[in-house]
Amino acid sequence: GPGFAAIVDHLDRRVQVRTAGNWFPGPGLARAVREFGPDVIHTHLRKSTRLVARLKPPCATVATLHMWVNGPHFLRMDGLIVIAEWQKRDLASYRGRVFDINESLMPAPRIAAERRTALRAICGASADDFLIGGVGRLAESKGFDVLIRAFKEAALPGAKLAIVGAGRERERLEALTRDTDIRLLGFREDAKEFFQAFDLFVSPSRSEPLGRVLFEALDAGTPVLATRTQGPAEILTRFPGTLVPIEDVSAMARALGELARSRPARIRPDLSAYHLDNVKSETLDAYRELVASKPR
């Protein structure tokens, strides 16, 4: 993809990777299952879950719901991991095991003051500017056009907006940002560091099942503004933040103005329940329970 980043570049060398192919992955998946002989298969998202449900392997199967139940194949898995409470409303007829396991977070190391200054300069912001940031795919569902329009409507003195991410909406967003204090920074390997450089993080999504970026912003101690989508509406009942209606440019503009004037303090809440070590332990417990309930 853009930036030529691939997850395989970041995996431990003990992790075996088998490519099944994009066009006809079924035979490759079946072959891999025969050769690996797994005790449990864990799927993510619709395509892989549908393939495994069709395969009907002899071992335990589990899927993580990153969105909603958008297909009957999810209900054919032995177990489902939900990362948000709202996802359970689709599971009234489900007869498998349901596991509440949080989205995982790897806390980011604190950056030095010099690095923060350098990142703000990349965003076109000085130490005195109010830097508003967004991070994510440049896709219609992420609503960055709403954020850009709200920023322009707010017309805040000394405010800058920077968006980190790549995607198919880049050209359309560029047309909205001409002759403004807005920068589209594209794909960056150091995206997580920018959270510590922002004075305010905004998630303007039209749909956001959870929103890992909110946890990354909270971990950075950065105040959060989000639309009242599924995940943020749930997250910001537990942690500090501001919610506005979805696609309401004027409401977001008003919120930007209020937050720019009040300059909320940077607060790092306790996110230990989401730390990777805890999530890993809970996931392994789920595997053990499923394997014990479905002997090969």
Coordinates of C-alpha atoms in Angstrom, one line a residue:
G1 CA 0.0 0.0 0.0
P2 CA 1.0 3.7 0.2
G3 CA 4.3 3.9 1.9
F4 CA 5.1 0.3 1.1
A5 CA 4.4 -0.8 4.7
A6 CA 3.5 -4.4 5.4
I7 CA 2.7 -6.1 8.7
V8 CA 5.1 -9.0 7.8
D9 CA 8.0 -6.5 8.2
H10 CA 7.2 -6.1 11.9
L11 CA 6.5 -9.7 12.9
D12 CA 8.7 -11.8 15.2
R13 CA 10.7 -14.2 13.1
R14 CA 9.1 -17.1 14.9
V15 CA 5.7 -16.3 13.3
Q16 CA 5.1 -18.3 10.2
V17 CA 3.3 -16.5 7.4
R18 CA 1.4 -18.4 4.7
T19 CA -0.1 -16.4 1.8
A20 CA -3.4 -17.9 0.6
G21 CA -3.9 -15.4 -2.3
N22 CA -6.6 -12.7 -2.8
W23 CA -8.5 -14.2 -5.7
F24 CA -9.1 -17.8 -4.8
P25 CA -7.8 -18.2 -1.2
G26 CA -10.0 -21.2 -0.2
P27 CA -7.6 -24.0 -1.4
G28 CA -4.6 -22.3 0.0
L29 CA -6.3 -21.9 3.4
A30 CA -7.4 -25.5 3.4
R31 CA -3.9 -26.6 2.6
A32 CA -2.4 -24.5 5.4
V33 CA -4.9 -25.9 7.9
R34 CA -3.9 -29.4 6.9
E35 CA -0.2 -28.7 7.2
F36 CA -0.3 -26.6 10.4
G37 CA -2.9 -28.8 12.2
P38 CA -3.9 -25.9 14.5
D39 CA -5.7 -26.2 17.8
V40 CA -7.6 -23.0 17.2
I41 CA -8.1 -20.7 14.2
H42 CA -8.6 -16.9 15.0
T43 CA -10.1 -14.8 12.2
H44 CA -10.6 -11.1 11.7
L45 CA -13.1 -9.3 9.6
R46 CA -15.6 -10.7 7.1
K47 CA -13.6 -12.4 4.3
S48 CA -11.4 -14.6 6.5
T49 CA -14.3 -15.5 8.8
R50 CA -16.5 -16.5 5.8
L51 CA -13.7 -18.7 4.4
V52 CA -13.1 -20.5 7.8
A53 CA -16.9 -21.0 8.4
R54 CA -17.1 -22.7 4.9
L55 CA -14.1 -24.8 5.6
K56 CA -15.5 -26.2 8.8
P57 CA -12.1 -27.2 10.3
P58 CA -11.9 -29.9 13.0
C59 CA -10.4 -27.4 15.5
A60 CA -11.9 -24.6 17.5
T61 CA -12.7 -21.3 15.7
V62 CA -13.0 -17.8 17.0
A63 CA -13.5 -14.4 15.4
T64 CA -12.9 -10.9 16.7
L65 CA -15.7 -8.5 15.9
H66 CA -14.0 -5.3 14.8
M67 CA -17.3 -4.0 13.4
W68 CA -20.8 -5.5 13.6
V69 CA -22.1 -8.9 12.6
N70 CA -22.1 -8.3 8.9
G71 CA -22.7 -11.8 7.8
P72 CA -24.2 -15.1 9.1
H73 CA -20.7 -16.8 9.0
F74 CA -19.8 -15.0 12.2
L75 CA -22.5 -16.8 14.0
R76 CA -21.1 -20.2 12.9
M77 CA -17.8 -19.6 14.8
D78 CA -17.3 -21.4 18.1
G79 CA -16.4 -18.2 19.8
L80 CA -16.7 -14.4 19.3
I81 CA -14.5 -11.7 20.8
V82 CA -16.3 -8.4 21.3
I83 CA -14.3 -5.3 21.8
A84 CA -17.3 -3.0 22.5
E85 CA -20.5 -3.5 24.4
W86 CA -22.7 -2.2 21.6
Q87 CA -21.6 -5.2 19.4
K88 CA -23.6 -7.6 21.7
R89 CA -27.0 -6.4 20.4
D90 CA -26.4 -8.5 17.2
L91 CA -25.8 -11.7 19.2
A92 CA -29.2 -12.6 20.6
S93 CA -29.4 -15.8 18.5
Y94 CA -25.7 -16.7 18.8
R95 CA -25.1 -20.0 20.7
G96 CA -21.3 -19.9 20.9
R97 CA -19.1 -18.4 23.6
V98 CA -18.7 -14.6 23.8
F99 CA -15.6 -13.1 25.2
D100 CA -15.2 -9.5 26.3
I101 CA -11.6 -8.6 25.4
N102 CA -10.5 -5.0 25.0
E103 CA -8.8 -3.6 21.9
S104 CA -5.1 -3.8 22.5
L105 CA -2.8 -0.8 23.1
M106 CA 0.9 -0.5 23.1
P107 CA 1.7 2.6 25.1
A108 CA 4.0 4.9 23.2
P109 CA 7.3 6.1 24.7
R110 CA 7.4 9.7 25.7
I111 CA 9.1 11.9 23.2
A112 CA 11.6 14.6 24.0
A113 CA 10.7 18.3 23.9
E114 CA 12.9 18.7 20.8
R115 CA 11.1 16.0 19.0
R116 CA 7.7 17.5 19.8
T117 CA 8.9 20.8 18.5
A118 CA 10.1 19.2 15.3
L119 CA 6.8 17.3 14.8
R120 CA 4.8 20.5 15.3
A121 CA 7.0 22.2 12.7
I122 CA 6.1 19.5 10.2
C123 CA 2.5 20.3 10.9
G124 CA 3.2 24.0 10.3
A125 CA 2.7 24.9 14.0
S126 CA 4.9 26.9 16.4
A127 CA 4.9 26.4 20.2
D128 CA 2.2 29.1 20.6
D129 CA -0.2 27.8 18.0
F130 CA -3.2 25.6 18.8
L131 CA -2.5 22.4 16.8
I132 CA -5.5 20.2 16.0
G133 CA -4.7 16.8 14.6
G134 CA -6.4 13.8 13.0
V135 CA -4.9 10.4 12.2
G136 CA -6.4 7.7 10.0
R137 CA -7.2 6.4 6.5
L138 CA -8.3 9.1 4.1
A139 CA -11.7 7.4 3.5
E140 CA -15.2 8.8 3.3
S141 CA -16.2 7.0 6.4
K142 CA -13.5 8.7 8.5
G143 CA -15.1 12.1 7.9
F144 CA -12.0 14.2 7.5
D145 CA -13.9 16.5 5.1
V146 CA -16.2 17.3 8.0
L147 CA -13.2 18.2 10.2
I148 CA -11.7 20.4 7.4
R149 CA -15.0 22.3 6.9
A150 CA -15.5 22.7 10.6
F151 CA -11.9 24.0 11.0
K152 CA -12.5 26.5 8.2
E153 CA -15.9 27.6 9.7
A154 CA -14.4 28.0 13.2
A155 CA -11.7 30.4 11.8
L156 CA -9.6 30.2 15.0
P157 CA -6.8 32.7 15.3
G158 CA -3.4 30.9 15.8
A159 CA -4.9 27.5 15.1
K160 CA -3.4 24.9 12.7
L161 CA -4.8 21.5 11.5
A162 CA -2.7 18.5 10.4
I163 CA -4.0 15.1 9.2
V164 CA -1.8 12.1 9.2
G165 CA -2.8 9.3 6.8
A166 CA -3.2 8.1 3.2
G167 CA -6.2 6.9 1.2
R168 CA -8.5 7.3 -1.8
E169 CA -9.9 10.6 -0.5
R170 CA -6.6 12.5 -0.7
E171 CA -7.4 14.4 -3.9
R172 CA -10.8 15.5 -2.7
L173 CA -9.4 16.6 0.6
E174 CA -6.6 18.5 -1.0
A175 CA -9.2 20.6 -2.9
L176 CA -10.7 21.6 0.4
T177 CA -7.4 22.5 2.0
R178 CA -6.0 25.0 -0.6
D179 CA -4.8 28.3 0.8
T180 CA -5.5 27.2 4.4
D181 CA -3.5 26.5 7.6
I182 CA -4.2 22.8 7.0
R183 CA -1.6 20.1 6.1
L184 CA -2.2 16.6 4.8
L185 CA 1.0 14.8 5.9
G186 CA 0.3 11.4 4.2
F187 CA 1.4 8.0 5.4
R188 CA 4.0 8.2 8.2
E189 CA 5.8 5.4 10.1
D190 CA 6.0 7.7 13.1
A191 CA 2.3 8.5 13.1
K192 CA 1.9 7.5 16.8
E193 CA 4.4 10.2 17.9
F194 CA 2.2 12.9 16.4
F195 CA -0.4 12.4 19.1
Q196 CA 2.0 13.9 21.7
A197 CA 2.5 16.9 19.4
F198 CA -1.2 17.8 19.0
D199 CA -3.0 20.1 21.4
L200 CA -6.3 18.5 20.4
F201 CA -7.1 15.2 18.7
V202 CA -10.3 14.9 16.6
S203 CA -12.0 11.8 15.4
P204 CA -14.6 13.1 12.9
S205 CA -15.8 9.7 11.6
R206 CA -19.2 8.9 10.1
S207 CA -18.8 5.4 11.4
E208 CA -16.3 4.2 14.0
P209 CA -16.9 0.8 15.6
L210 CA -14.3 1.5 18.3
G211 CA -11.5 3.8 17.4
R212 CA -8.0 2.6 18.4
V213 CA -6.8 6.2 17.6
L214 CA -8.8 7.5 20.6
F215 CA -6.8 5.2 22.9
E216 CA -3.6 6.4 21.3
A217 CA -4.6 10.0 21.8
L218 CA -5.6 9.3 25.5
D219 CA -2.3 7.5 26.0
A220 CA -0.5 10.6 24.8
G221 CA -2.5 12.8 27.3
T222 CA -4.1 14.7 24.4
P223 CA -7.6 16.1 24.8
V224 CA -10.1 14.3 22.5
L225 CA -13.1 15.5 20.4
A226 CA -15.1 12.9 18.5
T227 CA -18.3 12.3 16.7
R228 CA -21.0 10.4 18.5
T229 CA -20.3 7.2 16.6
Q230 CA -20.5 3.7 18.1
G231 CA -17.1 3.3 19.7
P232 CA -16.3 6.9 20.7
A233 CA -19.7 7.3 22.3
E234 CA -18.8 4.2 24.5
I235 CA -15.2 5.1 25.1
L236 CA -15.9 8.7 26.2
T237 CA -18.3 7.6 28.9
R238 CA -15.2 6.0 30.6
F239 CA -12.6 8.6 29.7
P240 CA -12.5 12.4 29.3
G241 CA -13.5 13.8 26.0
T242 CA -16.1 15.8 24.0
L243 CA -18.7 14.4 21.7
V244 CA -20.5 16.1 18.8
P245 CA -23.2 14.8 16.4
I246 CA -22.1 12.9 13.3
E247 CA -21.6 15.1 10.2
D248 CA -22.6 18.3 12.0
V249 CA -20.0 20.8 10.8
S250 CA -21.3 23.7 12.8
A251 CA -21.4 21.7 16.1
M252 CA -17.9 20.6 15.5
A253 CA -16.8 24.1 14.7
R254 CA -18.3 25.4 17.9
A255 CA -16.6 22.6 19.9
L256 CA -13.3 23.4 18.3
G257 CA -13.7 27.1 19.3
E258 CA -14.6 26.2 22.9
L259 CA -11.6 23.8 23.3
A260 CA -9.2 26.3 21.6
R261 CA -10.3 28.9 24.1
S262 CA -10.3 26.7 27.2
R263 CA -7.1 24.8 26.3
P264 CA -7.9 21.6 28.4
A265 CA -5.1 20.2 30.4
R266 CA -3.2 17.1 29.2
I267 CA -4.3 14.1 31.3
R268 CA -3.2 10.5 30.8
P269 CA -5.9 8.2 32.2
D270 CA -5.2 4.7 33.4
L271 CA -5.4 2.5 30.2
S272 CA -3.8 -0.6 31.7
A273 CA -6.8 -2.7 30.9
Y274 CA -6.1 -2.2 27.2
H275 CA -2.3 -2.8 27.4
L276 CA -1.2 -5.6 25.2
D277 CA 0.1 -7.9 28.0
N278 CA -3.4 -7.9 29.6
V279 CA -5.2 -8.4 26.3
K280 CA -2.8 -11.2 25.4
S281 CA -3.5 -13.0 28.6
E282 CA -7.2 -12.8 28.2
T283 CA -7.0 -13.9 24.6
L284 CA -5.0 -17.0 25.5
D285 CA -7.5 -17.9 28.2
A286 CA -10.2 -17.7 25.5
Y287 CA -8.2 -20.0 23.3
R288 CA -7.8 -22.5 26.1
E289 CA -11.5 -22.5 26.9
L290 CA -12.5 -23.0 23.3
V291 CA -10.0 -25.8 22.7
A292 CA -11.2 -27.6 25.9
S293 CA -14.8 -27.4 24.7
K294 CA -14.1 -28.7 21.2
P295 CA -11.5 -31.6 21.4
R296 CA -10.1 -32.5 18.0

